């Protein structure tokens, strides 16, 4: 009887352990320093890096941040600050939420954020301050992309959005601030149907917009000298 009781208790422990591991993992980091490499790797569902109220933070110059999430309903909430910063985020799955800001509390010069999304119903938000290059690549449907670049540099910010083989995607690019020398530049390439693209750019002089859309039922709105 004692042996049976022990076996039942042990099996109950295993079941509880499995359910605990079935839950998503949460990661929060507050890194300060230059020349640092930070790698996040998560596999499974409902994983989080930071959250809606407290983003994971990496502050410093010439840092490299890599995020790799595989699964569904994952969340990335990341804030980076500094010059020469490189952020690469790769998400594979559905209904993922990626929110990355650069320079929200300081400068972010000569830096780049690259998002690669494979899956449906994903949301990508990028908000930056400084001389930035934003890149978003999506191969799927019903995704939402929102890029807000505010450059106080003489040169403007650059954004590239590429959505292939997808439908029902919604893309908004807003780039404001001084851009007297090279100007802001926005490039959007979308293949699919019922996509919506809105590009707003404003600066001192220059503004360049290149948009290529292949498919039916698409909507494109471009506003230059927008503040």
Short mmCIF file of C-alpha atoms in Angstrom, two decimals:
data_model
loop_
_atom_site.label_atom_id
_atom_site.label_comp_id
_atom_site.label_asym_id
_atom_site.label_seq_id
_atom_site.Cartn_x
_atom_site.Cartn_y
_atom_site.Cartn_z
CA UNK A 1 0.00 0.00 0.00
CA UNK A 2 2.85 2.36 0.87
CA UNK A 3 4.50 1.53 -2.46
CA UNK A 4 1.28 2.28 -4.34
CA UNK A 5 0.91 5.59 -2.47
CA UNK A 6 4.48 6.56 -3.35
CA UNK A 7 3.93 5.67 -7.01
CA UNK A 8 0.75 7.78 -7.13
CA UNK A 9 2.57 10.72 -5.52
CA UNK A 10 5.46 10.37 -7.97
CA UNK A 11 3.14 10.26 -10.98
CA UNK A 12 1.26 13.30 -9.66
CA UNK A 13 4.61 15.12 -9.43
CA UNK A 14 5.41 14.24 -13.04
CA UNK A 15 2.02 15.52 -14.23
CA UNK A 16 2.49 18.78 -12.30
CA UNK A 17 6.01 19.13 -13.72
CA UNK A 18 4.75 18.66 -17.28
CA UNK A 19 2.04 21.28 -16.84
CA UNK A 20 4.59 23.68 -15.37
CA UNK A 21 6.81 23.22 -18.39
CA UNK A 22 3.83 23.61 -20.74
CA UNK A 23 3.45 27.21 -19.57
CA UNK A 24 5.35 29.92 -21.43
CA UNK A 25 8.76 31.12 -20.33
CA UNK A 26 9.34 34.74 -19.27
CA UNK A 27 12.65 36.54 -19.67
CA UNK A 28 13.61 40.01 -18.46
CA UNK A 29 17.06 41.55 -18.77
CA UNK A 30 18.50 44.99 -17.95
CA UNK A 31 21.90 45.19 -19.66
CA UNK A 32 24.11 48.28 -19.53
CA UNK A 33 27.44 48.38 -21.38
CA UNK A 34 29.01 48.64 -24.81
CA UNK A 35 30.23 46.00 -27.25
CA UNK A 36 27.86 43.41 -25.80
CA UNK A 37 26.18 40.49 -27.57
CA UNK A 38 22.80 39.40 -26.18
CA UNK A 39 20.99 36.33 -27.55
CA UNK A 40 17.40 35.36 -26.71
CA UNK A 41 16.16 31.93 -27.85
CA UNK A 42 12.71 30.58 -26.97
CA UNK A 43 10.83 27.56 -28.31
CA UNK A 44 7.18 26.91 -27.51
CA UNK A 45 4.01 28.91 -27.01
CA UNK A 46 3.18 32.01 -24.93
CA UNK A 47 6.80 32.90 -24.26
CA UNK A 48 7.66 36.50 -23.35
CA UNK A 49 10.71 38.73 -23.45
CA UNK A 50 9.74 41.70 -21.32
CA UNK A 51 6.08 42.69 -21.22
CA UNK A 52 3.68 45.50 -22.05
CA UNK A 53 4.56 47.50 -18.92
CA UNK A 54 8.27 46.68 -18.49
CA UNK A 55 10.39 46.11 -21.58
CA UNK A 56 13.64 44.18 -21.54
CA UNK A 57 16.47 46.75 -21.84
CA UNK A 58 19.85 46.76 -23.53
CA UNK A 59 21.68 50.10 -23.27
CA UNK A 60 25.08 50.95 -24.74
CA UNK A 61 26.97 51.44 -27.99
CA UNK A 62 27.86 48.85 -30.63
CA UNK A 63 25.68 46.17 -29.05
CA UNK A 64 24.20 43.22 -30.95
CA UNK A 65 20.85 41.77 -29.87
CA UNK A 66 19.41 38.62 -31.44
CA UNK A 67 15.90 37.30 -30.71
CA UNK A 68 14.74 33.90 -31.99
CA UNK A 69 11.23 32.73 -31.05
CA UNK A 70 9.56 29.61 -32.44
CA UNK A 71 5.92 29.01 -31.54
CA UNK A 72 2.59 30.80 -31.19
CA UNK A 73 1.40 33.76 -29.11
CA UNK A 74 4.91 34.82 -28.17
CA UNK A 75 5.71 38.37 -27.04
CA UNK A 76 8.85 40.44 -27.51
CA UNK A 77 8.95 43.80 -25.70
CA UNK A 78 12.47 45.17 -26.06
CA UNK A 79 14.05 48.61 -25.63
CA UNK A 80 17.58 49.38 -26.83
CA UNK A 81 19.57 52.61 -26.71
CA UNK A 82 22.92 53.60 -28.18
CA UNK A 83 24.81 54.11 -31.41
CA UNK A 84 25.90 51.32 -33.72
CA UNK A 85 23.26 48.98 -32.31
CA UNK A 86 22.06 45.96 -34.33
CA UNK A 87 18.81 44.17 -33.45
CA UNK A 88 17.71 41.04 -35.31
CA UNK A 89 14.38 39.43 -34.42
CA UNK A 90 13.15 36.19 -36.03
CA UNK A 91 9.69 34.88 -35.16
CA UNK A 92 8.19 31.68 -36.57
CA UNK A 93 4.55 31.02 -35.66
CA UNK A 94 1.14 32.67 -35.39
CA UNK A 95 -0.34 35.57 -33.36
CA UNK A 96 3.02 36.76 -32.14
CA UNK A 97 3.54 40.30 -30.82
CA UNK A 98 6.87 42.07 -31.43
CA UNK A 99 7.46 45.55 -30.00
CA UNK A 100 10.99 46.96 -30.30
CA UNK A 101 12.01 50.55 -29.55
CA UNK A 102 15.40 52.16 -30.06
CA UNK A 103 16.39 55.47 -28.53
CA UNK A 104 13.10 55.97 -26.72
CA UNK A 105 15.02 57.51 -23.80
CA UNK A 106 18.14 58.62 -25.71
CA UNK A 107 19.89 58.66 -29.05
CA UNK A 108 20.01 55.67 -31.38
CA UNK A 109 22.37 56.56 -34.22
CA UNK A 110 23.69 54.44 -37.10
CA UNK A 111 21.60 51.53 -35.82
CA UNK A 112 19.24 48.98 -37.37
CA UNK A 113 16.28 46.81 -36.43
CA UNK A 114 15.41 43.79 -38.57
CA UNK A 115 12.25 41.71 -38.06
CA UNK A 116 11.64 38.47 -39.95
CA UNK A 117 8.16 36.98 -39.43
CA UNK A 118 6.86 33.66 -40.73
CA UNK A 119 3.26 33.00 -39.72
CA UNK A 120 -0.21 34.55 -39.61
CA UNK A 121 -1.83 37.21 -37.46
CA UNK A 122 1.42 38.71 -36.19
CA UNK A 123 1.90 42.27 -34.95
CA UNK A 124 5.16 44.19 -35.39
CA UNK A 125 5.76 47.62 -33.84
CA UNK A 126 8.99 49.57 -34.20
CA UNK A 127 9.50 53.00 -32.64
CA UNK A 128 12.85 54.76 -32.93
CA UNK A 129 14.58 58.07 -32.33
CA UNK A 130 17.76 58.75 -34.29
CA UNK A 131 19.40 57.77 -37.55
CA UNK A 132 17.81 54.35 -38.08
CA UNK A 133 17.27 51.62 -40.63
CA UNK A 134 14.14 49.52 -40.07
CA UNK A 135 13.57 46.29 -41.98
CA UNK A 136 10.50 44.03 -41.76
CA UNK A 137 10.11 40.84 -43.82
CA UNK A 138 6.88 38.80 -43.61
CA UNK A 139 5.76 35.75 -45.57
CA UNK A 140 2.19 35.17 -44.38
CA UNK A 141 -1.30 36.64 -43.92
CA UNK A 142 -3.22 39.15 -41.78
CA UNK A 143 -0.16 40.77 -40.26
CA UNK A 144 0.11 44.29 -38.86
CA UNK A 145 3.28 46.40 -39.22
CA UNK A 146 3.66 49.82 -37.58
CA UNK A 147 6.97 51.69 -37.95
CA UNK A 148 7.51 55.09 -36.31
CA UNK A 149 10.92 56.67 -36.94
CA UNK A 150 11.72 60.13 -35.60
CA UNK A 151 15.15 61.29 -36.79
CA UNK A 152 16.74 64.47 -35.45
CA UNK A 153 19.83 63.74 -37.51
CA UNK A 154 20.71 65.72 -40.65
CA UNK A 155 20.16 62.50 -42.57
CA UNK A 156 16.79 60.81 -42.40
CA UNK A 157 15.63 57.35 -41.41
CA UNK A 158 15.09 54.44 -43.79
CA UNK A 159 12.40 51.76 -43.70
CA UNK A 160 12.01 48.62 -45.79
CA UNK A 161 8.91 46.42 -45.60
CA UNK A 162 8.63 43.26 -47.68
CA UNK A 163 5.50 41.07 -47.45
CA UNK A 164 5.34 38.22 -49.95
CA UNK A 165 2.61 35.64 -50.65
CA UNK A 166 0.31 37.23 -48.10
CA UNK A 167 -3.12 38.83 -47.90
CA UNK A 168 -4.95 41.12 -45.52
CA UNK A 169 -1.77 42.79 -44.30
CA UNK A 170 -1.76 46.30 -42.81
CA UNK A 171 1.41 48.42 -43.05
CA UNK A 172 1.94 51.91 -41.62
CA UNK A 173 5.26 53.77 -41.94
CA UNK A 174 5.67 57.18 -40.25
CA UNK A 175 9.00 58.98 -40.53
CA UNK A 176 9.42 62.51 -39.20
CA UNK A 177 12.14 64.89 -38.12
CA UNK A 178 15.00 66.72 -39.82
CA UNK A 179 16.05 65.17 -43.11
CA UNK A 180 17.84 67.83 -45.10
CA UNK A 181 20.72 65.93 -46.70
CA UNK A 182 19.55 62.47 -47.76
CA UNK A 183 15.99 62.61 -46.50
CA UNK A 184 13.68 59.91 -45.22
CA UNK A 185 13.28 56.85 -47.41
CA UNK A 186 10.46 54.29 -47.32
CA UNK A 187 10.30 51.12 -49.41
CA UNK A 188 7.29 48.79 -49.34
CA UNK A 189 6.99 45.66 -51.49
CA UNK A 190 3.84 43.58 -51.05
CA UNK A 191 2.60 40.57 -52.99
CA UNK A 192 -0.97 39.51 -52.24
CA UNK A 193 -4.54 40.78 -52.01
CA UNK A 194 -6.48 43.22 -49.80
CA UNK A 195 -3.35 44.76 -48.33
CA UNK A 196 -3.30 48.30 -46.94
CA UNK A 197 -0.17 50.48 -47.02
CA UNK A 198 0.05 53.97 -45.52
CA UNK A 199 3.30 55.95 -45.71
CA UNK A 200 3.74 59.35 -44.02
CA UNK A 201 7.02 61.24 -44.22
CA UNK A 202 8.03 64.74 -43.18
CA UNK A 203 11.33 66.57 -42.97
CA UNK A 204 13.22 69.67 -44.05
CA UNK A 205 13.69 68.84 -47.74
CA UNK A 206 13.93 65.30 -49.05
CA UNK A 207 11.46 62.44 -49.04
CA UNK A 208 11.69 59.27 -51.08
CA UNK A 209 8.96 56.63 -51.33
CA UNK A 210 9.17 53.44 -53.37
CA UNK A 211 6.17 51.10 -53.26
CA UNK A 212 5.52 47.98 -55.33
CA UNK A 213 2.25 46.12 -54.79
CA UNK A 214 1.20 43.04 -56.75
CA UNK A 215 -2.33 41.75 -56.26
CA UNK A 216 -5.96 42.87 -56.13
CA UNK A 217 -7.97 44.97 -53.71
CA UNK A 218 -4.92 46.76 -52.30
CA UNK A 219 -4.88 50.32 -50.92
CA UNK A 220 -1.87 52.67 -50.95
CA UNK A 221 -1.77 56.11 -49.28
CA UNK A 222 1.33 58.34 -49.39
CA UNK A 223 1.70 61.70 -47.62
CA UNK A 224 4.91 63.73 -47.96
CA UNK A 225 5.93 66.67 -45.76
CA UNK A 226 3.78 65.14 -43.07
CA UNK A 227 4.39 66.06 -39.43
#
